[in-house]
Every structure is written in C-alpha cells, then in structure tokens.
XYZ file of C-alpha atoms in Angstrom:
434
model
C 45.989 18.539 -19.016
C 42.670 20.547 -19.228
C 41.170 17.646 -21.252
C 42.120 15.074 -18.518
C 40.611 17.301 -15.705
C 37.461 17.737 -17.754
C 37.104 13.873 -18.130
C 37.777 13.536 -14.431
C 35.284 16.080 -13.578
C 32.613 14.641 -15.878
C 33.217 11.072 -14.287
C 32.861 12.464 -10.893
C 29.649 14.157 -11.803
C 28.246 10.884 -13.244
C 29.096 9.021 -10.188
C 27.327 11.515 -7.999
C 24.346 11.597 -10.231
C 24.282 7.843 -10.096
C 23.889 8.068 -6.231
C 21.104 10.782 -6.304
C 17.481 9.868 -5.834
C 15.385 9.813 -8.990
C 11.745 10.690 -8.137
C 8.956 8.409 -8.999
C 6.563 9.512 -11.721
C 3.477 8.184 -13.572
C 2.444 6.165 -10.529
C -0.947 6.127 -8.841
C -1.289 6.943 -5.167
C -0.612 3.857 -3.132
C -3.476 1.911 -1.617
C -4.401 -1.335 -0.086
C -5.303 -4.058 -2.636
C -8.593 -3.311 -4.325
C -9.940 -5.587 -7.123
C -13.121 -4.759 -9.092
C -15.302 -7.414 -10.421
C -18.138 -7.296 -13.152
C -20.600 -9.265 -11.083
C -21.676 -9.495 -7.396
C -21.217 -13.103 -7.476
C -17.546 -12.989 -8.541
C -16.856 -10.291 -5.948
C -18.382 -12.394 -3.224
C -16.288 -15.431 -4.304
C -13.052 -13.387 -4.675
C -12.834 -15.032 -8.003
C -9.202 -15.718 -8.660
C -9.333 -16.188 -12.426
C -9.521 -13.570 -15.167
C -12.789 -11.630 -15.529
C -14.163 -9.157 -17.900
C -12.344 -6.351 -16.178
C -9.264 -8.267 -15.019
C -6.486 -10.082 -16.616
C -3.318 -11.574 -14.864
C -0.076 -11.203 -16.637
C 1.899 -14.456 -16.313
C 3.766 -15.010 -19.828
C 6.761 -12.706 -19.483
C 9.728 -12.839 -21.709
C 13.035 -11.725 -20.019
C 16.105 -10.511 -21.695
C 18.649 -9.285 -19.283
C 16.882 -6.804 -17.028
C 13.916 -6.305 -19.382
C 10.667 -8.099 -18.893
C 8.078 -7.827 -21.761
C 4.678 -9.284 -22.350
C 1.386 -8.374 -24.164
C -2.023 -7.397 -22.930
C -5.328 -6.652 -24.641
C -7.607 -3.759 -24.038
C -11.075 -5.116 -25.214
C -13.905 -3.018 -26.619
C -15.728 -3.492 -23.225
C -13.058 -1.185 -21.604
C -14.130 1.710 -23.866
C -14.771 4.885 -21.532
C -13.191 3.060 -18.610
C -9.742 3.403 -17.005
C -6.850 0.922 -17.729
C -4.568 0.161 -14.664
C -1.454 -1.902 -14.518
C -0.608 -3.558 -11.097
C 2.969 -4.701 -10.251
C 3.448 -6.521 -6.813
C 7.249 -5.668 -6.579
C 10.447 -5.755 -8.422
C 14.110 -6.589 -7.552
C 15.158 -2.880 -8.134
C 13.730 0.466 -9.217
C 12.232 0.107 -12.747
C 10.748 1.927 -15.622
C 7.420 1.043 -17.322
C 7.113 1.174 -21.067
C 3.848 0.797 -23.181
C 4.067 0.185 -26.837
C 7.725 1.220 -26.781
C 7.361 4.433 -24.885
C 8.351 5.206 -21.275
C 5.265 6.170 -19.332
C 6.444 5.682 -15.570
C 9.165 5.169 -13.147
C 8.893 3.595 -9.629
C 11.717 4.164 -7.166
C 10.014 2.171 -4.414
C 10.330 -1.432 -5.798
C 9.277 -3.074 -2.538
C 5.702 -1.821 -2.440
C 2.827 -2.832 -4.824
C 2.294 -0.176 -7.420
C -0.357 0.720 -9.824
C -0.129 2.902 -13.138
C -2.990 4.337 -15.092
C -2.294 3.277 -18.670
C -5.511 4.776 -20.108
C -3.738 7.418 -22.284
C -1.007 5.123 -23.367
C -2.801 1.917 -24.242
C -4.910 1.357 -27.405
C -7.866 -0.900 -28.076
C -6.687 -4.410 -29.031
C -3.141 -5.764 -28.326
C -0.412 -3.825 -26.501
C 3.104 -4.391 -25.477
C 4.307 -3.809 -22.020
C 7.833 -3.762 -20.775
C 9.379 -3.527 -17.191
C 12.933 -2.305 -17.332
C 14.594 -3.040 -14.076
C 17.489 -0.863 -13.246
C 20.940 -2.411 -13.470
C 22.580 -1.337 -11.340
C 19.915 -0.141 -8.919
C 19.588 3.571 -8.373
C 18.419 3.030 -4.764
C 20.801 0.283 -3.651
C 22.029 2.478 -0.792
C 18.633 2.216 0.862
C 18.423 -1.576 0.503
C 21.355 -3.074 2.372
C 19.516 -6.317 3.000
C 19.938 -7.249 -0.769
C 23.037 -8.701 -2.034
C 23.274 -8.095 -5.832
C 19.835 -9.675 -6.575
C 19.119 -11.042 -10.069
C 16.271 -9.094 -11.993
C 13.024 -10.202 -10.944
C 9.355 -9.001 -10.878
C 6.439 -10.051 -8.790
C 2.750 -10.760 -9.672
C 1.275 -8.417 -12.152
C -2.156 -7.829 -13.718
C -4.219 -5.230 -15.751
C -7.660 -4.217 -14.543
C -10.346 -1.812 -15.655
C -12.354 0.577 -13.522
C -15.071 3.139 -14.446
C -14.055 6.682 -15.019
C -15.540 7.641 -11.502
C -14.198 4.676 -9.468
C -13.531 3.652 -5.888
C -9.835 4.406 -5.528
C -9.399 3.299 -1.838
C -11.079 1.927 1.193
C -10.207 3.312 4.714
C -11.473 2.517 8.169
C -11.291 4.146 11.552
C -12.593 3.090 14.927
C -13.030 4.899 18.352
C -14.780 4.398 21.602
C -18.450 5.742 21.663
C -18.764 8.420 24.513
C -22.461 7.481 24.893
C -22.169 3.756 24.733
C -19.188 2.321 26.495
C -19.809 -1.254 25.235
C -19.700 -0.242 21.679
C -17.042 1.235 19.177
C -17.934 3.692 16.421
C -16.460 2.315 13.068
C -16.082 4.818 10.091
C -15.811 3.383 6.584
C -14.425 5.824 4.063
C -14.776 5.040 0.366
C -12.427 7.210 -1.567
C -13.790 8.070 -4.957
C -11.969 9.663 -7.789
C -12.930 10.544 -11.273
C -10.738 10.924 -14.420
C -13.260 12.972 -16.222
C -12.882 16.760 -17.163
C -16.578 17.220 -17.195
C -19.082 16.767 -14.226
C -19.924 13.132 -13.811
C -22.447 11.858 -11.182
C -22.463 8.082 -10.057
C -24.282 6.507 -7.267
C -22.039 4.621 -4.597
C -23.909 1.787 -2.935
C -22.431 0.348 0.251
C -23.367 -2.565 2.730
C -21.499 -3.721 5.828
C -22.379 -7.272 6.934
C -21.594 -8.903 10.261
C -20.004 -12.333 10.278
C -23.621 -13.719 10.579
C -24.683 -11.975 7.527
C -26.892 -9.378 8.974
C -26.741 -5.705 7.976
C -24.504 -3.285 10.160
C -24.934 -0.593 7.828
C -26.543 0.009 4.249
C -27.174 2.827 1.972
C -25.991 4.768 -1.057
C -24.692 8.264 -1.852
C -24.742 10.227 -5.220
C -21.308 11.706 -5.878
C -20.685 14.498 -8.543
C -17.171 15.046 -9.507
C -15.389 17.079 -12.273
C -11.854 17.832 -13.408
C -10.151 14.545 -12.085
C -11.338 15.402 -8.592
C -11.648 13.136 -5.685
C -14.007 12.800 -2.665
C -14.857 10.533 0.242
C -18.070 8.884 0.996
C -18.180 8.155 4.655
C -20.610 6.041 6.745
C -20.710 4.847 10.410
C -21.554 1.598 12.110
C -21.734 0.685 15.683
C -19.774 -2.379 16.707
C -20.324 -4.153 19.921
C -17.294 -4.987 22.082
C -17.951 -8.685 21.551
C -17.448 -8.235 17.761
C -14.181 -6.282 17.892
C -11.201 -7.778 16.326
C -8.681 -9.132 18.670
C -6.292 -12.168 18.777
C -8.530 -14.345 20.762
C -11.563 -13.604 18.332
C -10.379 -12.074 15.023
C -13.792 -11.189 13.805
C -14.105 -9.592 10.375
C -17.204 -8.041 8.700
C -17.730 -7.955 4.983
C -17.976 -4.610 2.849
C -19.809 -4.696 -0.268
C -19.646 -1.724 -2.637
C -21.089 -1.296 -6.136
C -20.997 1.759 -8.318
C -23.924 2.816 -10.631
C -23.866 5.236 -13.520
C -26.938 6.259 -15.445
C -28.765 3.265 -14.051
C -26.086 0.678 -14.948
C -23.963 -1.087 -12.381
C -20.334 -0.479 -13.310
C -18.312 -2.557 -10.795
C -18.379 -4.670 -7.650
C -15.940 -4.669 -4.814
C -16.083 -6.898 -1.609
C -13.464 -6.660 1.163
C -13.043 -8.184 4.633
C -12.836 -5.500 7.370
C -12.018 -5.745 11.157
C -12.468 -3.228 13.686
C -10.577 -2.475 16.823
C -9.100 0.511 18.541
C -5.269 0.977 19.113
C -3.534 3.511 21.078
C -0.272 4.068 22.933
C -0.406 4.976 26.691
C 2.958 5.794 28.205
C 4.761 3.221 26.020
C 2.063 0.444 26.642
C -0.002 -0.420 23.804
C -3.748 -0.805 24.382
C -5.990 -2.713 21.955
C -9.705 -2.275 22.377
C -8.860 -0.357 25.602
C -6.945 -3.369 27.146
C -3.151 -3.174 27.732
C -1.141 -5.672 25.459
C 2.330 -7.091 25.877
C 3.850 -7.487 22.462
C 5.877 -10.891 22.298
C 7.605 -10.262 18.965
C 9.467 -12.276 16.528
C 11.438 -10.709 13.413
C 10.306 -12.594 10.451
C 10.883 -12.114 6.471
C 8.153 -10.274 4.749
C 7.190 -13.453 2.780
C 6.708 -15.676 5.935
C 4.370 -18.604 5.176
C 1.130 -19.302 7.007
C 2.280 -22.595 8.637
C 5.331 -20.850 10.330
C 3.024 -17.939 11.639
C 0.739 -20.768 13.227
C 3.889 -22.234 14.803
C 4.927 -18.885 16.182
C 1.584 -18.345 17.554
C 1.512 -21.766 19.341
C 4.912 -20.853 20.844
C 3.372 -17.788 22.526
C 4.344 -15.105 20.058
C 1.777 -12.658 19.321
C 3.345 -10.047 17.125
C 5.260 -10.281 13.735
C 7.929 -7.544 13.225
C 8.595 -7.719 9.384
C 11.983 -7.401 7.903
C 12.234 -5.084 5.011
C 11.300 -6.136 1.516
C 8.093 -6.887 -0.543
C 5.246 -8.174 1.669
C 2.906 -10.857 0.479
C -0.728 -9.606 0.744
C -1.468 -13.219 1.784
C 0.611 -12.467 5.046
C -1.675 -9.779 6.025
C -4.727 -11.933 5.281
C -3.452 -14.747 7.245
C -2.732 -12.544 10.342
C -6.101 -10.893 10.021
C -7.694 -14.346 10.049
C -5.393 -15.942 12.595
C -5.369 -12.956 15.106
C -1.583 -12.263 14.973
C -0.405 -8.667 15.339
C 1.824 -7.231 12.588
C 4.420 -4.377 12.453
C 5.315 -3.640 8.895
C 8.672 -2.407 8.091
C 9.219 0.342 5.458
C 11.982 -0.761 3.021
C 14.809 1.317 4.399
C 18.026 -0.413 5.553
C 21.188 1.723 5.103
C 23.712 -0.174 7.323
C 26.185 -0.593 4.517
C 26.668 3.195 4.467
C 27.807 3.217 8.202
C 26.763 5.429 11.018
C 28.376 8.725 10.027
C 25.990 11.728 9.646
C 28.596 13.714 7.894
C 28.645 14.534 4.040
C 29.200 11.169 2.319
C 28.043 9.237 5.207
C 24.569 7.501 5.853
C 21.890 8.721 3.535
C 19.530 9.144 6.553
C 21.030 12.526 7.077
C 21.509 13.483 3.327
C 18.772 15.807 2.158
C 19.073 14.618 -1.398
C 17.391 11.261 -0.278
C 14.678 12.921 1.720
C 11.784 12.406 -0.710
C 12.955 8.675 -1.088
C 12.476 8.100 2.613
C 9.219 9.990 2.784
C 7.870 7.850 -0.196
C 8.894 4.663 1.154
C 7.505 5.065 4.738
C 4.227 6.515 3.332
C 3.942 3.554 0.720
C 4.458 1.044 3.621
C 1.791 2.790 5.604
C -0.849 3.090 2.866
C -0.530 -0.449 1.566
C -0.917 -2.002 4.990
C -3.130 0.309 7.059
C -6.473 -1.255 6.246
C -5.715 -4.545 8.065
C -6.817 -5.000 11.591
C -3.644 -7.033 12.504
C -1.440 -4.035 11.799
C -0.872 -2.166 15.202
C 2.230 -0.222 14.513
C 4.591 0.870 11.660
C 8.320 0.925 11.547
C 10.031 3.736 9.600
C 13.402 2.022 9.013
C 15.818 -0.313 10.476
C 19.667 -0.158 11.006
C 19.849 3.187 9.257
C 21.511 5.485 11.669
C 19.312 8.677 12.071
C 19.007 12.147 10.593
C 16.768 14.659 8.892
C 15.170 12.108 6.420
C 13.866 9.935 9.185
C 12.827 13.064 11.144
C 10.834 14.289 8.190
C 9.466 10.758 7.520
C 8.033 10.636 11.158
C 6.674 14.078 10.839
C 4.997 13.204 7.649
C 3.361 10.117 9.175
C 1.927 12.169 11.947
C -0.093 13.988 9.424
C -2.465 11.063 8.981
C -4.190 11.412 12.309
C -3.368 7.734 13.104
C -3.614 6.318 16.559
C -1.279 3.653 15.924
C 2.424 4.357 16.833
C 5.188 4.968 14.342
C 8.553 3.524 15.663
C 12.177 3.602 14.687
C 13.910 1.030 17.095
C 17.352 2.466 16.255
C 16.456 6.199 16.977
C 18.581 5.754 20.309
C 16.193 7.823 22.274
C 15.725 10.666 19.706
C 12.181 12.079 19.411
C 11.315 10.462 15.996
C 10.002 7.277 17.380
C 6.963 6.620 19.501
C 7.947 4.931 22.690
C 6.276 1.481 21.986
C 7.627 -1.337 24.209
C 8.573 -4.611 22.454
C 9.561 -7.787 24.082
C-alpha cells in the first residue's frame, strides 16, 4: 500500500513539475534585428546573401522534434564573437552545440540570439534545436492546437569582441524650437573581454535626401564584459517626422574601429515621431489620432496590409505568435500603425483566479509573463510604426499581468501598454481603440 501511495505521489509531483515554468538560460538579451556586415557597400545594400561574417542556416535535418545542421567557424572569426540567431520555434526549445546543451529558450515566439563563442570550435560544428514535445509552455499559448515541430529562419553571425549590441531611439518636442523634435539615437555597446578594450564607434545619420543630420565618433573603453551606451542627438523638422501620410525614414550608419582597423558596418532605417497618451486619446507628433484597428495574424502579408489601408484602417493589432520582421518593415514604409501582442493567451485555462485556475494569477508563472512581455517590447520598440504594446489577450487577470505592466513602466516609455481584457483594472493604460 505504501509503495502504491509513493508511486501516486511521484506521478503527481511529475505532473506538477511539467506545468511549472522552466527559466530561459544561455540566451542574449533581446534586441531589434541587427546584422553586421564586413563592408560599407554590403551594409548599404542590405546584402541578403552570406558574407564573411554571416551565414544563413537552411539545410536542416529533422528527426522527430530534433532539428540538426552544421556550421563552420572560419579562421577569420578568431578573436571575435559567434552568435546563433533563431527567428522562432513551434515550442520552447533547447540549443545543443557539438552534442552539449548550451541554452534553453522558453519564449519560442520571439527571435532569440545565443553566444556560442565558448562552445563552438574553429572549423565544422554541429548544431541541434530540440523542440519540447510536449511543450512546457502550452498553458500560455492557447492559440496553438498541437503544432508539429517547426523552426523559423536561422543564421550564425560574427561580431567583434567589443560590439554594437542594440540600437535605440527616443524623440521629444524641443522646448526652444516648437517646429522641431529632438531625436536621440543610442548605440548600446558591449564587450566580452575580461581586460580593458578601446574601440572607436563612428556614427552618421542621413536624411532621406542623403545629407548629414548628425555625424561623429566616440572612443569607448570597456572591461570585464561591461556595457555602455553612446548617445547622440539630431534636430528633426516637423516636416520630416514619421507619420502615416508621410512615413519618412532616416538612415543610420555605424562602423566600429579597433586599433585602426574597421571591424563591422551596420546600416538601419530609423523613423522619428513622438507618441503620448492624453486622457485615453493617442497623440502622434502632438496631433490627436483615432485608431481604426483590425486584428490580424502576425505573419500578415504586405498586399493585405495595403488593402486594409485602402479600406480606411490605420492600425494593425497583432494576434499572438511569431511576428515576421518584414511586417514591421512594411508598416514603417507604408505608414501603418502597429500594436504588437506579447505571446500570452491562456483562455484554455478559464477565468478562475483560484489555485489551479488561470496562470495569470499563479506566481509560479510570473517570470514567464515578464519575459514574454519584455521580449515583445524589445524586439519591436525601434520601429516608428509601433505606437503601443499589448501585454496579453484573453488571459483573465492577476499578479503576473500586474507585475508585467509594472516592469514595462521601468523603461520610461511614452507609448502606452495595454491589456484590453483588464476589465477596468489599473494594469492597462486607457487607450481608446475603434
């Protein structure tokens, strides 16, 4: 009898453990897509093929829930960092390099990067993605229905030891010049070195006509895997602000230099505009905006976006799931507002806040909620088309969504954070949607 009870207790523990959140490890901090090029010409052309520092991974072998491929670390990557990028997966997944588990990602909907420098060797390496089956995070992803194992676009890329990790923007109205907006561009620079290392960061911001809105450089010295931010300002005239009628974008060019040698080139389109919430009314560039929204899948094609715009819609409210980077690029270019949706949908767990009910009120899932809302924010924040962020959908309410909202407010962001199903509770900014 005692043995039977022990077996029952063990089975119960295993069941509970399977439902607990397993923390992500071995993953880089989330960022908007940044691709480094070996030459200024390739960066300017946004060259889509492989380069000296970039290799797409397309030849995967699948055996059940395991995807495997090979990649090569050339001699040219010596004394540089090796990163693996995966766009998405059908479930949470483990990353293995040369047979060894090196990382795990719980948020399978967001693009993720992993620093493989310490795990990869010069020459040929094996890479495996083990997609969980069953998914450990299925309770948070009610929009899925037993998906087959799958993974999204992937590549390996090399960046210098002292590298540009992320690019941020911020805009505000100038108190001295009412017809201009101050734009701040922040280059987040990080080193993986244990010893002091100095590099020069060159930056150039070009207007659509090709003239310089800002240009300069800064020498950065970092040690012990530290991080710093290089900031510079530009004055943007009202006529050049991004808006749906005129989705103007500038061009940012960055290059890093170490001991006289240029190490990498990065080129990105940037749009500048102000967004703020005034008594539930969104104002873009100081002008009130009525949001005529349509809920769409996160992989919505460009031609369908154009049709919605012709029908009078000006805002896409995304459903949960992996978002194609091309969608943001299309909306930036077309002048369509976007509200990204963090990949949290727990409708299958019901509305109850009691123990065993909806995970939105279960502290065991708190880190998962915070991670997913923060990932959604960081991977989309640089796009001028993004004017608000949705924390979850159809997920009751509770401590995890309260904490997610408070965590988002730490970023000094003027764009609103909303949870449309908050039912009047405080953890949703009062944005009016049509």
